[in-house]
Coordinates of C-alpha atoms in Angstrom, one line a residue:
K585 CA 0.0 0.0 0.0
R586 CA 1.3 3.4 -1.0
S587 CA 0.0 7.0 -1.1
P588 CA -2.1 7.4 -4.3
G589 CA -1.1 11.0 -4.7
S590 CA -3.3 12.9 -7.1
A591 CA -5.0 9.6 -8.3
I592 CA -7.3 10.0 -5.3
K593 CA -8.7 13.4 -6.6
P594 CA -11.6 12.0 -8.6
L595 CA -12.7 10.0 -5.6
A596 CA -12.1 12.6 -2.8
V597 CA -12.8 15.9 -4.6
Y598 CA -14.3 16.0 -8.1
T599 CA -17.0 13.4 -7.7
P600 CA -18.4 14.9 -4.5
A601 CA -18.0 18.4 -6.0
L602 CA -20.3 17.4 -9.0
Q603 CA -22.7 15.9 -6.5
N604 CA -22.9 19.1 -4.5
G605 CA -23.7 21.7 -7.1
Y606 CA -20.5 22.2 -9.1
Y607 CA -20.3 21.7 -12.9
Y608 CA -17.5 20.7 -15.2
D609 CA -16.9 24.3 -16.2
S610 CA -17.3 25.9 -12.7
Q611 CA -14.5 28.2 -11.9
V612 CA -12.2 27.1 -9.1
K613 CA -9.2 28.9 -7.5
D614 CA -5.6 28.1 -8.4
T615 CA -3.6 30.2 -5.9
L616 CA -1.2 29.6 -3.1
K617 CA -3.3 29.6 0.1
S618 CA -2.8 28.4 3.7
Y619 CA -5.5 26.5 5.6
G620 CA -6.1 26.1 9.3
T621 CA -4.1 26.7 12.4
N622 CA -1.3 24.5 11.1
K623 CA -1.0 26.7 7.9
Y624 CA -1.3 23.8 5.5
T625 CA -0.2 25.2 2.2
P626 CA -0.5 22.9 -0.9
K627 CA 1.7 23.7 -3.9
N628 CA 1.3 22.7 -7.6
W629 CA 3.8 20.1 -8.9
N630 CA 5.1 22.5 -11.6
G631 CA 5.0 25.7 -9.5
V632 CA 2.5 27.3 -12.0
Y633 CA -0.6 29.1 -10.7
S634 CA -3.2 30.6 -13.0
G635 CA -5.4 32.3 -10.3
E636 CA -8.6 30.7 -11.6
L637 CA -9.6 28.0 -14.1
P638 CA -12.5 25.7 -15.0
L639 CA -13.1 22.5 -13.0
Y640 CA -12.3 20.1 -15.8
E641 CA -9.0 21.8 -16.5
A642 CA -8.0 21.8 -12.8
L643 CA -8.5 18.0 -12.9
A644 CA -6.7 17.5 -16.2
L645 CA -3.7 19.5 -15.1
S646 CA -3.8 18.0 -11.6
K647 CA -3.8 21.3 -9.8
N648 CA -3.1 20.6 -6.1
T649 CA -4.2 24.1 -5.0
S650 CA -7.6 23.7 -6.8
A651 CA -8.2 20.3 -5.3
V652 CA -7.6 21.4 -1.7
W653 CA -9.6 24.6 -2.3
L654 CA -12.5 22.6 -3.7
L655 CA -12.5 20.0 -0.9
N656 CA -12.4 22.9 1.7
K657 CA -15.4 24.4 -0.1
I658 CA -17.6 21.3 -0.2
G659 CA -16.5 20.1 3.2
I660 CA -13.8 17.6 4.2
Q661 CA -16.4 15.2 5.5
K662 CA -18.1 14.9 2.1
G663 CA -14.7 14.0 0.5
Y664 CA -13.9 11.5 3.3
A665 CA -17.3 9.8 2.9
S666 CA -16.9 9.7 -0.9
V667 CA -13.6 7.9 -0.7
K668 CA -15.0 5.3 1.7
R669 CA -18.0 4.8 -0.6
F670 CA -15.6 3.9 -3.4
G671 CA -14.3 1.1 -1.1
I672 CA -11.0 2.7 -0.1
P673 CA -10.2 2.0 3.6
L674 CA -9.4 5.1 5.6
S675 CA -8.3 5.9 9.1
K676 CA -9.9 8.6 11.3
S677 CA -6.8 10.6 10.9
D678 CA -7.3 10.8 7.2
N679 CA -10.2 13.1 7.7
N680 CA -8.4 16.3 6.7
L681 CA -7.6 18.5 3.7
S682 CA -4.4 16.5 2.7
L683 CA -6.7 13.7 1.7
A684 CA -7.3 15.7 -1.5
L685 CA -3.7 15.0 -2.5
G686 CA -3.5 11.3 -1.3
G687 CA -2.4 12.0 2.3
M688 CA -3.4 8.8 4.0
K689 CA -2.1 7.0 7.1
E690 CA -2.1 3.5 5.5
G691 CA -2.1 4.3 1.8
V692 CA -3.9 2.1 -0.8
S693 CA -3.0 -0.7 -3.2
P694 CA -3.3 -0.6 -7.0
Y695 CA -5.9 -3.4 -6.7
E696 CA -8.1 -1.3 -4.4
M697 CA -7.7 1.8 -6.7
A698 CA -8.6 -0.3 -9.8
A699 CA -11.7 -1.5 -8.0
A700 CA -12.7 2.0 -7.1
Y701 CA -12.4 3.2 -10.7
T702 CA -14.7 0.4 -12.0
A703 CA -17.5 2.7 -10.9
F704 CA -16.5 5.3 -13.5
A705 CA -16.0 2.7 -16.2
N706 CA -19.4 1.1 -15.5
Q707 CA -21.6 4.2 -15.3
G708 CA -21.7 4.4 -11.6
V709 CA -21.7 0.7 -10.6
K710 CA -18.7 -0.6 -8.7
Y711 CA -17.8 -4.2 -9.3
Q712 CA -15.9 -6.6 -7.1
P713 CA -12.6 -7.1 -8.9
H714 CA -11.2 -10.5 -9.7
L715 CA -8.0 -11.7 -11.4
I716 CA -9.4 -14.9 -12.8
R717 CA -12.4 -14.9 -15.1
K718 CA -13.0 -18.6 -15.5
I719 CA -11.4 -22.0 -14.9
V720 CA -12.5 -25.1 -16.9
D721 CA -11.0 -28.5 -16.3
S722 CA -10.1 -31.0 -19.1
S723 CA -13.6 -32.5 -19.2
G724 CA -15.2 -29.1 -19.7
K725 CA -16.5 -28.8 -16.1
V726 CA -16.5 -25.2 -14.9
I727 CA -14.4 -25.0 -11.7
V728 CA -14.5 -21.2 -11.2
D729 CA -16.8 -18.7 -12.9
N730 CA -16.5 -15.0 -12.1
S731 CA -18.8 -13.8 -14.9
K732 CA -21.3 -12.8 -12.2
V733 CA -19.6 -10.8 -9.5
D734 CA -21.0 -8.6 -6.7
S735 CA -21.8 -5.0 -7.8
K736 CA -23.3 -1.9 -6.2
R737 CA -24.3 1.4 -7.6
I738 CA -22.3 4.1 -5.7
I739 CA -22.8 7.1 -7.9
S740 CA -25.4 8.1 -10.5
K741 CA -24.9 7.4 -14.2
K742 CA -24.9 11.1 -14.9
I743 CA -22.0 11.8 -12.5
A744 CA -20.0 8.8 -13.7
N745 CA -20.3 10.0 -17.3
E746 CA -19.4 13.5 -16.4
M747 CA -16.3 12.3 -14.6
T748 CA -15.3 10.1 -17.5
S749 CA -15.7 13.0 -19.9
M750 CA -13.4 15.1 -17.7
M751 CA -10.9 12.3 -17.2
I752 CA -10.5 11.8 -20.9
D753 CA -8.8 15.2 -20.9
V754 CA -6.2 13.9 -18.4
Y755 CA -4.8 11.7 -21.2
K756 CA -5.8 14.0 -24.0
M757 CA -4.2 17.3 -22.9
G758 CA -3.3 16.9 -19.2
T759 CA -0.7 15.2 -17.1
G760 CA -1.2 11.8 -18.7
T761 CA -0.5 12.7 -22.4
S762 CA 2.9 10.8 -22.4
A763 CA 1.2 7.6 -21.2
K764 CA -1.7 7.6 -23.6
P765 CA -1.8 4.4 -25.7
Y766 CA -1.7 5.1 -29.4
G767 CA -5.0 4.8 -31.2
F768 CA -7.1 4.6 -28.0
T769 CA -9.4 6.9 -26.2
I770 CA -8.6 6.5 -22.5
A771 CA -10.0 8.1 -19.4
G772 CA -8.4 8.1 -15.9
K773 CA -6.0 9.9 -13.7
T774 CA -2.3 10.2 -12.9
G775 CA -0.6 10.6 -9.6
S776 CA 2.9 11.0 -8.1
T777 CA 4.4 11.0 -4.7
E778 CA 7.6 12.5 -3.4
S779 CA 9.4 11.5 -0.2
A780 CA 11.4 13.9 1.9
Q781 CA 13.9 11.1 2.4
R782 CA 15.0 11.3 -1.3
I783 CA 17.8 13.7 -2.1
D784 CA 17.7 13.5 -5.9
G785 CA 14.4 15.4 -6.1
E786 CA 12.6 12.6 -8.0
D787 CA 9.2 11.2 -7.2
N788 CA 8.9 7.9 -5.5
D789 CA 5.9 6.5 -7.3
H790 CA 3.9 7.2 -10.4
W791 CA 0.3 6.2 -10.7
Y792 CA -1.5 5.8 -14.0
I793 CA -5.1 4.6 -13.8
G794 CA -7.1 4.4 -17.0
Y795 CA -10.0 2.7 -18.8
T796 CA -11.3 2.5 -22.3
P797 CA -14.9 2.4 -23.6
D798 CA -14.5 -1.4 -23.7

């Protein structure tokens, strides 16, 4: 389990924002700002701040300042509840603004993140993930059949489709352009984490989550 970095933003920030009155083209802030008594001050990965920009662009360009500003506006509790609804395990200490950027006590596995994103890929219905589709023995008897797996609607079809539309831009013109497979339309999110223990200035982990119309 590792910090998901910005890959958590669709779950913790942008989905609950759409559910609470924001639109894909709503204007959000992109400025350096401190929050709370501890002066929590998120910074953008590239040090670029535009002052204000539309919601879909803030997601595509992975603006940290916008994500934290937006979570603060809709309420931390709504973001926390949204992440849990997507099936991501959280600690009580994760209920703070840094959750918008993947700040979590325990972190999350790629398996858990892939499971969460099935809700976007399946128009709001989250499916129980599995690695084996079917096992058939030499006589043709089915030993394992995962064609019917547990599923649950966790967001509306409308919200899921709006999120997919915005996340196409991540790989079309945002932080995921270098990872886009040739010839495919792909939606999803990128993320990166940086450790203070590293002295070379490089990120520890890179996340690329994506799905196609198929």
